[in-house]
Short mmCIF file of C-alpha atoms in Angstrom, two decimals:
data_model
loop_
_atom_site.label_atom_id
_atom_site.label_comp_id
_atom_site.label_asym_id
_atom_site.label_seq_id
_atom_site.Cartn_x
_atom_site.Cartn_y
_atom_site.Cartn_z
CA UNK N 1 72.42 15.97 102.62
CA UNK N 2 71.59 18.05 105.68
CA UNK N 3 72.77 16.98 109.10
CA UNK N 4 69.19 17.23 110.31
CA UNK N 5 68.12 14.46 107.90
CA UNK N 6 67.53 11.32 109.95
CA UNK N 7 68.71 7.97 108.52
CA UNK N 8 66.03 5.26 108.22
CA UNK N 9 66.67 1.55 107.70
CA UNK N 10 64.17 -0.79 106.04
CA UNK N 11 63.95 -4.25 104.50
CA UNK N 12 62.17 -4.70 101.18
CA UNK N 13 62.02 -8.09 99.41
CA UNK N 14 64.85 -9.41 101.58
CA UNK N 15 67.10 -6.48 100.66
CA UNK N 16 68.19 -3.84 103.16
CA UNK N 17 68.04 -0.16 102.26
CA UNK N 18 69.19 2.93 104.10
CA UNK N 19 67.30 6.14 103.33
CA UNK N 20 69.29 9.22 104.24
CA UNK N 21 69.05 12.79 103.02
CA UNK N 22 66.82 12.00 100.06
CA UNK N 23 69.14 9.23 98.88
CA UNK N 24 68.53 5.49 99.06
CA UNK N 25 71.55 3.27 99.70
CA UNK N 26 71.29 -0.46 99.11
CA UNK N 27 73.14 -2.19 101.93
CA UNK N 28 75.55 -4.84 100.58
CA UNK N 29 75.16 -8.44 101.70
CA UNK N 30 77.15 -8.87 104.90
CA UNK N 31 78.24 -11.95 106.80
CA UNK N 32 75.79 -13.50 109.26
CA UNK N 33 72.96 -11.49 107.69
CA UNK N 34 73.83 -8.30 109.54
CA UNK N 35 72.27 -5.09 108.24
CA UNK N 36 74.71 -2.66 109.81
CA UNK N 37 77.75 -2.73 112.05
CA UNK N 38 78.29 -1.17 115.44
CA UNK N 39 81.40 0.52 116.75
CA UNK N 40 81.60 -1.70 119.83
CA UNK N 41 81.71 -4.79 117.58
CA UNK N 42 84.49 -3.25 115.53
CA UNK N 43 86.45 -2.49 118.69
CA UNK N 44 86.35 -6.18 119.63
CA UNK N 45 87.19 -7.25 116.07
CA UNK N 46 90.20 -4.94 115.73
CA UNK N 47 91.48 -4.65 119.30
CA UNK N 48 90.68 -8.04 120.85
CA UNK N 49 90.02 -10.97 118.52
CA UNK N 50 88.16 -11.11 115.23
CA UNK N 51 87.39 -14.80 115.69
CA UNK N 52 85.53 -14.00 118.89
CA UNK N 53 83.15 -11.79 116.91
CA UNK N 54 82.76 -14.60 114.38
CA UNK N 55 81.79 -17.01 117.17
CA UNK N 56 79.39 -14.47 118.69
CA UNK N 57 77.34 -14.80 115.50
CA UNK N 58 77.80 -18.50 114.80
CA UNK N 59 77.48 -19.78 118.39
CA UNK N 60 75.72 -16.95 120.21
CA UNK N 61 77.20 -14.73 122.86
CA UNK N 62 77.21 -14.85 126.63
CA UNK N 63 75.49 -11.99 128.41
CA UNK N 64 77.10 -11.89 131.83
CA UNK N 65 75.74 -10.23 134.93
CA UNK N 66 78.42 -7.57 134.62
CA UNK N 67 77.19 -6.58 131.15
CA UNK N 68 73.63 -6.25 132.46
CA UNK N 69 74.82 -4.19 135.42
CA UNK N 70 76.80 -1.97 133.07
CA UNK N 71 73.76 -1.34 130.88
CA UNK N 72 71.66 -0.17 133.78
CA UNK N 73 74.47 1.91 135.27
CA UNK N 74 74.75 3.70 131.93
CA UNK N 75 71.02 4.39 132.05
CA UNK N 76 71.36 5.78 135.58
CA UNK N 77 74.30 7.97 134.59
CA UNK N 78 72.95 9.28 131.30
CA UNK N 79 69.21 8.68 131.28
CA UNK N 80 69.48 6.10 128.50
CA UNK N 81 67.26 3.44 126.95
CA UNK N 82 67.99 0.38 129.07
CA UNK N 83 64.33 -0.58 129.38
CA UNK N 84 63.57 -0.67 125.65
CA UNK N 85 66.11 -3.35 124.73
CA UNK N 86 66.93 -4.89 128.09
CA UNK N 87 69.26 -7.86 128.46
CA UNK N 88 69.12 -10.96 130.58
CA UNK N 89 72.17 -12.94 131.56
CA UNK N 90 72.89 -16.20 129.72
CA UNK N 91 73.50 -17.33 126.13
CA UNK N 92 71.82 -15.11 123.60
CA UNK N 93 71.75 -15.01 119.79
CA UNK N 94 72.99 -11.74 118.32
CA UNK N 95 69.90 -10.08 116.82
CA UNK N 96 70.57 -6.40 117.53
CA UNK N 97 71.73 -5.79 113.95
CA UNK N 98 69.97 -8.60 112.07
CA UNK N 99 66.48 -9.00 110.64
CA UNK N 100 63.45 -7.05 111.79
CA UNK N 101 64.92 -6.77 115.29
CA UNK N 102 67.90 -5.01 113.75
CA UNK N 103 65.68 -2.62 111.80
CA UNK N 104 63.72 -1.80 114.97
CA UNK N 105 66.87 -1.24 117.00
CA UNK N 106 68.47 0.99 114.36
CA UNK N 107 65.41 3.15 113.82
CA UNK N 108 64.78 3.40 117.56
CA UNK N 109 68.30 4.71 118.04
CA UNK N 110 67.70 7.29 115.33
CA UNK N 111 65.17 8.97 117.61
CA UNK N 112 68.29 10.47 119.17
CA UNK N 113 70.04 11.31 115.89
CA UNK N 114 72.94 13.70 116.45
CA UNK N 115 71.64 16.08 113.78
CA UNK N 116 68.69 16.90 116.04
CA UNK N 117 70.89 17.83 119.00
CA UNK N 118 71.02 21.33 120.47
CA UNK N 119 74.71 22.15 120.63
CA UNK N 120 74.07 25.44 122.41
CA UNK N 121 73.60 23.36 125.56
CA UNK N 122 76.65 22.50 127.69
CA UNK N 123 76.44 18.87 126.58
CA UNK N 124 74.25 16.34 124.77
CA UNK N 125 74.04 12.73 125.84
CA UNK N 126 73.54 9.45 123.97
CA UNK N 127 73.22 10.79 120.45
CA UNK N 128 73.39 8.33 117.55
CA UNK N 129 75.90 8.87 114.75
CA UNK N 130 76.43 7.07 111.45
CA UNK N 131 79.11 6.54 108.84
CA UNK N 132 78.79 4.71 105.53
CA UNK N 133 82.07 3.09 104.50
CA UNK N 134 82.28 0.85 101.41
CA UNK N 135 78.49 0.96 101.40
CA UNK N 136 78.28 -0.47 104.93
CA UNK N 137 76.33 1.52 107.55
CA UNK N 138 78.22 1.78 110.85
CA UNK N 139 76.28 2.93 113.90
CA UNK N 140 77.98 4.75 116.74
CA UNK N 141 76.49 5.53 120.14
CA UNK N 142 78.76 8.02 121.94
CA UNK N 143 77.76 8.54 125.54
CA UNK N 144 78.39 12.27 125.80
CA UNK N 145 79.35 15.21 123.62
CA UNK N 146 80.56 18.30 125.47
CA UNK N 147 79.94 21.55 123.61
CA UNK N 148 81.71 24.89 123.50
CA UNK N 149 80.62 28.10 121.77
CA UNK N 150 77.59 26.33 120.32
CA UNK N 151 79.66 23.58 118.71
CA UNK N 152 80.68 20.02 119.63
CA UNK N 153 84.03 20.11 121.42
CA UNK N 154 84.77 16.77 123.15
CA UNK N 155 83.39 13.27 122.73
CA UNK N 156 83.25 11.22 125.92
CA UNK N 157 82.87 7.47 126.36
CA UNK N 158 81.77 6.19 129.77
CA UNK N 159 82.99 2.82 131.02
CA UNK N 160 81.75 1.36 134.29
CA UNK N 161 83.26 -1.48 136.29
CA UNK N 162 83.16 -3.31 139.60
CA UNK N 163 86.96 -3.55 139.63
CA UNK N 164 88.80 -0.55 141.03
CA UNK N 165 92.13 -1.52 139.44
CA UNK N 166 90.62 -0.98 135.97
CA UNK N 167 90.07 2.72 136.59
CA UNK N 168 93.68 3.75 136.09
CA UNK N 169 94.07 2.79 132.42
CA UNK N 170 92.22 2.69 129.10
CA UNK N 171 92.35 -0.62 127.27
CA UNK N 172 92.66 -0.78 123.46
CA UNK N 173 88.97 -1.57 122.89
CA UNK N 174 87.88 1.40 124.98
CA UNK N 175 90.29 3.68 123.13
CA UNK N 176 89.12 2.44 119.72
CA UNK N 177 85.47 3.18 120.50
CA UNK N 178 86.02 6.81 121.37
CA UNK N 179 88.47 7.24 118.47
CA UNK N 180 85.81 5.93 116.08
CA UNK N 181 83.24 8.34 117.50
CA UNK N 182 85.73 11.19 117.09
CA UNK N 183 86.34 10.38 113.42
CA UNK N 184 82.69 9.67 112.60
CA UNK N 185 81.61 12.99 114.14
CA UNK N 186 84.19 14.82 112.06
CA UNK N 187 82.98 12.97 108.95
CA UNK N 188 79.60 14.56 109.72
CA UNK N 189 81.31 17.98 109.94
CA UNK N 190 80.86 18.01 113.70
CA UNK N 191 84.47 18.86 114.34
CA UNK N 192 85.14 17.74 117.88
CA UNK N 193 88.63 18.54 119.11
CA UNK N 194 89.29 15.75 121.59
CA UNK N 195 88.32 12.30 122.86
CA UNK N 196 87.97 11.28 126.51
CA UNK N 197 87.22 8.03 128.34
CA UNK N 198 85.69 8.29 131.82
CA UNK N 199 85.90 5.16 133.97
CA UNK N 200 83.97 4.74 137.17
CA UNK N 201 82.94 2.20 139.77
CA UNK N 202 79.27 1.26 139.56
CA UNK N 203 76.78 2.25 142.21
CA UNK N 204 78.45 5.46 143.37
CA UNK N 205 76.51 8.48 144.57
CA UNK N 206 77.74 10.31 141.49
CA UNK N 207 76.25 11.16 138.11
CA UNK N 208 78.56 12.06 135.28
CA UNK N 209 76.18 14.56 133.69
CA UNK N 210 76.19 16.54 136.94
CA UNK N 211 79.99 16.93 136.77
CA UNK N 212 80.69 17.77 133.13
CA UNK N 213 82.46 20.95 134.26
CA UNK N 214 85.15 18.85 135.95
CA UNK N 215 86.04 17.26 132.59
CA UNK N 216 86.10 20.65 130.90
CA UNK N 217 88.37 22.08 133.60
CA UNK N 218 90.80 19.16 133.34
CA UNK N 219 91.12 19.66 129.58
CA UNK N 220 91.59 23.40 129.99
CA UNK N 221 94.30 22.71 132.58
CA UNK N 222 96.10 20.50 130.08
CA UNK N 223 95.60 17.39 132.22
CA UNK N 224 95.56 14.03 130.45
CA UNK N 225 94.53 11.87 133.41
CA UNK N 226 92.63 13.01 136.47
CA UNK N 227 90.64 11.56 139.33
CA UNK N 228 87.32 13.39 139.15
CA UNK N 229 85.93 11.88 142.34
CA UNK N 230 86.38 8.82 144.52
CA UNK N 231 86.08 5.91 142.07
CA UNK N 232 85.89 8.13 138.96
CA UNK N 233 88.79 8.78 136.57
CA UNK N 234 89.09 10.51 133.20
CA UNK N 235 91.65 9.81 130.48
CA UNK N 236 92.40 11.81 127.33
CA UNK N 237 92.89 9.46 124.35
CA UNK N 238 95.45 10.08 121.62
CA UNK N 239 93.39 9.74 118.46
CA UNK N 240 94.78 7.76 115.51
CA UNK N 241 95.19 9.68 112.27
CA UNK N 242 92.21 9.56 109.94
CA UNK N 243 94.13 7.69 107.23
CA UNK N 244 95.31 4.99 109.63
CA UNK N 245 91.85 4.71 111.16
CA UNK N 246 90.23 4.24 107.74
CA UNK N 247 92.83 1.71 106.65
CA UNK N 248 92.09 -0.46 109.68
CA UNK N 249 88.36 -0.01 109.26
CA UNK N 250 88.47 -1.09 105.62
CA UNK N 251 90.45 -4.17 106.65
CA UNK N 252 87.73 -5.02 109.18
CA UNK N 253 85.03 -4.56 106.55
CA UNK N 254 86.76 -7.08 104.28
CA UNK N 255 85.61 -9.77 106.73
CA UNK N 256 81.99 -8.58 106.78
CA UNK N 257 81.89 -8.23 102.99
CA UNK N 258 83.09 -11.82 102.59
CA UNK N 259 86.51 -11.03 101.14
CA UNK N 260 88.32 -13.05 103.79
CA UNK N 261 87.76 -15.36 106.75
CA UNK N 262 87.96 -14.35 110.39
CA UNK N 263 91.49 -14.09 111.72
CA UNK N 264 92.11 -15.40 115.26
CA UNK N 265 94.55 -13.59 117.54
CA UNK N 266 94.78 -15.87 120.59
CA UNK N 267 96.80 -15.21 123.69
CA UNK N 268 96.52 -16.73 127.13
CA UNK N 269 95.31 -13.45 128.58
CA UNK N 270 92.65 -12.78 125.95
CA UNK N 271 91.49 -16.38 125.76
CA UNK N 272 91.05 -16.52 129.54
CA UNK N 273 88.59 -13.62 129.28
CA UNK N 274 86.71 -14.93 126.23
CA UNK N 275 83.20 -16.40 126.47
CA UNK N 276 84.12 -18.95 123.80
CA UNK N 277 87.27 -20.35 125.40
CA UNK N 278 85.77 -23.82 125.95
CA UNK N 279 84.87 -24.44 122.29
CA UNK N 280 87.02 -22.08 120.20
CA UNK N 281 89.48 -24.16 118.14
CA UNK N 282 92.20 -21.56 118.76
CA UNK N 283 91.69 -21.21 122.52
CA UNK N 284 94.77 -21.22 124.75
CA UNK N 285 92.71 -21.25 127.94
CA UNK N 286 90.78 -24.51 128.02
#
């Protein structure tokens, strides 16, 4: 398989197939009828609460105003695809990775397949990546890849917020996302050397892609945390070993493959933030 080969997802006679590099992979039956998984879902499953993900599919999820604002801020920062699959606030069934909507979303994202990127440029933004683990396709959407000497060097995840106090730290879900991108890129033989989370306040007169050099300089200076501008901070993430990462990932896949039920991990802090706190049987924040 060549890196330039673009994965394509299709449904035929109610079976999902992934065509990639001249090979056809039959996608195993997954819970809730999903066709593929996404890294952001895995980050919630493994670093927040698996039962929340279960309820997202059985009850629907809440799209809050902050999520909508974050989507459009990402588009402003990186020139992304906010208009093609826009969100509206309120309760919403999860369709992004199910049925024909899931096929459309997946194949649309493959327009920006990482194998088509020009790594001689200083950076590439919003390139789709893919891993197949235990037969399950897992889609990753890293925000930025910074290049050096014609090769991928750093993977960067952008997180936006309206709360200034959140700029100074990286939470476990944010760290997991960029760690997954790091490992998936290396599985594709795109051997990035580091993982960075950039956190910024929304609505600033600042665009990340205009200040990539400031991230590069911080890394070259050996800095792990730096304020890049007023309301913009970067954090270097310590990446989990590949073996530990894969062990956790395989545990997560056991749920999707039907080997076990969803495991709740309630706490007062997490439950208070959860969209399902009023009806989850394990909620500590009713």
